[in-house]
Coordinates of C-alpha atoms in Angstrom, one line a residue:
T23 CA -4.7 17.1 -3.8
I24 CA -3.3 18.2 -7.1
S25 CA 0.3 17.7 -5.9
A26 CA -0.7 14.2 -4.6
V27 CA -2.2 13.2 -7.9
A28 CA 0.8 14.6 -9.8
T29 CA 3.2 12.8 -7.5
A30 CA 1.3 9.6 -7.9
F31 CA 1.7 9.8 -11.7
L32 CA 5.4 10.3 -11.2
V33 CA 5.8 7.5 -8.7
I34 CA 4.1 4.8 -10.9
P35 CA 7.0 4.6 -13.4
I36 CA 9.5 4.6 -10.6
I37 CA 7.7 1.7 -8.9
T38 CA 7.5 -0.1 -12.3
W39 CA 11.3 0.4 -12.7
M40 CA 11.9 -0.9 -9.1
S41 CA 9.7 -3.9 -9.8
N42 CA 11.7 -4.8 -12.9
K43 CA 15.0 -4.2 -11.1
L44 CA 14.2 -5.7 -7.6
G45 CA 11.2 -7.8 -8.1
K46 CA 7.6 -7.1 -7.2
R47 CA 7.9 -8.2 -3.5
K48 CA 10.9 -6.1 -2.8
A49 CA 9.5 -3.1 -4.7
F50 CA 6.3 -3.4 -2.6
I51 CA 8.4 -3.5 0.6
V52 CA 10.5 -0.5 -0.4
S53 CA 7.5 1.6 -1.6
T54 CA 5.6 0.8 1.6
F55 CA 8.7 1.6 3.7
L56 CA 8.9 5.0 1.9
S57 CA 5.3 5.6 2.8
I58 CA 6.2 5.1 6.5
I59 CA 8.8 7.7 6.1
G60 CA 6.1 10.0 4.7
Y61 CA 3.8 9.3 7.6
I62 CA 6.6 10.2 10.0
L63 CA 7.4 13.4 8.1
K64 CA 3.9 14.6 8.7
W65 CA 5.0 15.5 12.3
W66 CA 7.3 18.2 10.9
G67 CA 5.4 18.8 7.6
F68 CA 2.2 20.1 9.2
S69 CA 3.7 23.3 10.7
P70 CA 1.7 26.5 10.9
G71 CA 5.0 28.5 10.9
N72 CA 5.9 27.0 7.5
P73 CA 2.9 25.9 5.5
W74 CA 5.0 24.8 2.5
M75 CA 6.4 22.0 4.6
M76 CA 3.1 20.2 4.2
F77 CA 4.2 19.2 0.7
L78 CA 7.3 17.3 2.1
P79 CA 5.5 14.0 3.0
I80 CA 3.4 13.8 -0.2
P81 CA 5.9 12.1 -2.5
F82 CA 6.8 9.5 0.2
L83 CA 3.1 8.8 0.8
S84 CA 2.5 8.4 -2.9
F85 CA 4.9 5.5 -2.9
G86 CA 2.7 3.6 -0.5
L87 CA -0.5 3.9 -2.6
G88 CA 1.4 3.7 -5.9
G89 CA 3.1 0.5 -4.8
L90 CA -0.1 -1.0 -3.5
F91 CA -2.3 -0.4 -6.5
T92 CA 0.4 -0.9 -9.1
L93 CA 2.0 -4.0 -7.8
M94 CA -0.9 -5.8 -6.1
M95 CA -2.9 -6.4 -9.3
S96 CA 0.3 -7.6 -11.1
M97 CA 1.0 -10.0 -8.2
T98 CA -2.7 -11.1 -8.3
A99 CA -2.1 -12.1 -12.0
D100 CA 0.9 -14.2 -10.9
V101 CA -1.3 -15.9 -8.3
C102 CA -3.9 -16.6 -10.9
D103 CA -1.2 -18.3 -13.1
L104 CA -0.1 -20.4 -10.1
D105 CA -3.7 -21.3 -9.4
E106 CA -4.2 -22.4 -13.1
L107 CA -0.9 -24.4 -12.9
I108 CA -2.1 -26.3 -9.8
N109 CA -5.9 -26.5 -10.4
G110 CA -6.2 -26.2 -14.2
M111 CA -8.9 -24.4 -16.0
P112 CA -11.1 -22.4 -15.7
R113 CA -9.0 -19.5 -14.6
K114 CA -10.3 -17.6 -11.6
E115 CA -9.2 -14.0 -12.2
G116 CA -12.6 -12.7 -11.4
T117 CA -12.6 -14.5 -8.1
Y118 CA -9.2 -13.2 -7.1
G119 CA -10.0 -9.7 -8.3
A120 CA -13.2 -9.7 -6.3
I121 CA -11.4 -10.9 -3.2
Y122 CA -8.7 -8.2 -3.6
W123 CA -11.3 -5.4 -4.0
W124 CA -13.5 -6.7 -1.3
M125 CA -10.4 -6.6 1.0
V126 CA -9.8 -3.0 -0.1
K127 CA -13.4 -2.0 0.7
L128 CA -13.3 -3.9 4.0
G129 CA -10.2 -1.9 4.9
Q130 CA -11.9 1.4 4.0
G131 CA -15.0 0.4 6.0
L132 CA -12.9 -0.5 9.0
A133 CA -11.0 2.7 8.7
L134 CA -14.2 4.7 8.8
V135 CA -15.6 2.8 11.8
L136 CA -12.3 2.9 13.7
G137 CA -11.8 6.6 12.8
G138 CA -14.7 7.5 15.0
L139 CA -13.4 5.4 17.8
V140 CA -10.0 7.0 17.5
L141 CA -11.5 10.5 17.6
K142 CA -13.4 9.6 20.7
Y143 CA -10.4 8.0 22.3
I144 CA -8.1 11.1 21.7
G145 CA -10.7 13.4 23.2
F146 CA -12.0 15.2 20.0
Q147 CA -15.1 17.3 20.7
G148 CA -17.2 17.6 17.6
G149 CA -19.3 20.5 18.8
A150 CA -16.4 22.5 20.2
S151 CA -15.3 25.6 18.4
T152 CA -11.6 24.8 19.2
Q153 CA -9.8 21.6 20.3
T154 CA -7.4 21.4 23.2
A155 CA -3.6 21.3 22.5
E156 CA -3.6 17.8 23.8
T157 CA -6.3 16.7 21.4
I158 CA -4.5 18.3 18.5
K159 CA -1.2 16.5 19.5
N160 CA -3.0 13.2 19.9
L161 CA -4.8 13.7 16.5
R162 CA -1.4 14.3 14.8
L163 CA 0.1 11.2 16.5
A164 CA -2.9 9.1 15.5
D165 CA -2.5 10.3 11.9
I166 CA 1.2 9.2 12.0
V167 CA 1.2 6.1 14.2
I168 CA -1.9 4.2 12.9
P169 CA -1.0 4.2 9.2
S170 CA 2.7 3.5 10.0
I171 CA 1.7 0.4 12.0
T172 CA -0.6 -0.8 9.2
A173 CA 2.0 -0.2 6.6
F174 CA 4.5 -2.1 8.7
L175 CA 2.0 -5.0 9.0
A176 CA 1.8 -5.0 5.2
I177 CA 5.6 -5.3 5.0
I178 CA 5.5 -8.2 7.4
V179 CA 2.8 -10.0 5.4
M180 CA 4.7 -9.5 2.1
W181 CA 8.1 -10.5 3.7
N182 CA 7.3 -14.2 3.2
Y183 CA 5.6 -13.9 -0.2
D184 CA 7.6 -16.4 -2.2
L185 CA 6.2 -16.1 -5.7
S186 CA 9.4 -14.5 -7.2
E187 CA 9.7 -13.3 -10.7
E188 CA 11.7 -16.4 -11.6
K189 CA 8.9 -18.6 -10.3
A190 CA 6.2 -16.5 -12.0
D191 CA 8.2 -16.7 -15.3
A192 CA 8.6 -20.5 -15.0
I193 CA 4.8 -20.9 -14.3
K194 CA 4.0 -18.8 -17.3
A195 CA 6.3 -20.8 -19.5
E196 CA 4.7 -24.1 -18.3
L197 CA 1.2 -22.7 -18.9
I198 CA 2.2 -21.7 -22.4
K199 CA 3.7 -25.1 -23.0
R200 CA 0.5 -26.8 -21.7
R201 CA -1.8 -24.6 -23.8
G202 CA 0.3 -25.4 -26.9
A203 CA -0.2 -29.1 -26.2
L204 CA -4.0 -28.7 -26.2

């Protein structure tokens, strides 16, 4: 946990730099792709023969969460500017923020519900003192495959996000111009 938190604090400035250099959309895609690499590295990282390998995936995984929580709120602000440009005042930051966090909570809730189904599907026995080798292998695969697929789906969703930095800057300039005219 401590290494994950420390890594997350190191990743945020890197993601900010990537965002300024590549744009928010591309920075999100890159950081999410890096998290997929982290998920895949879990296969080799969780090795009883070499417990220090468990720290290998952590920096990569931190890019996924760091990208999500650093970039999404900034992108939400850009969407709020676009909404004001199209629909005028009042601004709806509260509505967009509520929708964003509702979606985060919905995802967490679904993960909890589906987590139980996954455990049942892979053959996990809650009352057993040990699990079969097959169950452990399936548990490891689920811990890699499910988050990798959902991260890949996030990349697909963001692929067509067309509110570039240039468009966001033009929208901000137009809003400043409109507010100055009032």
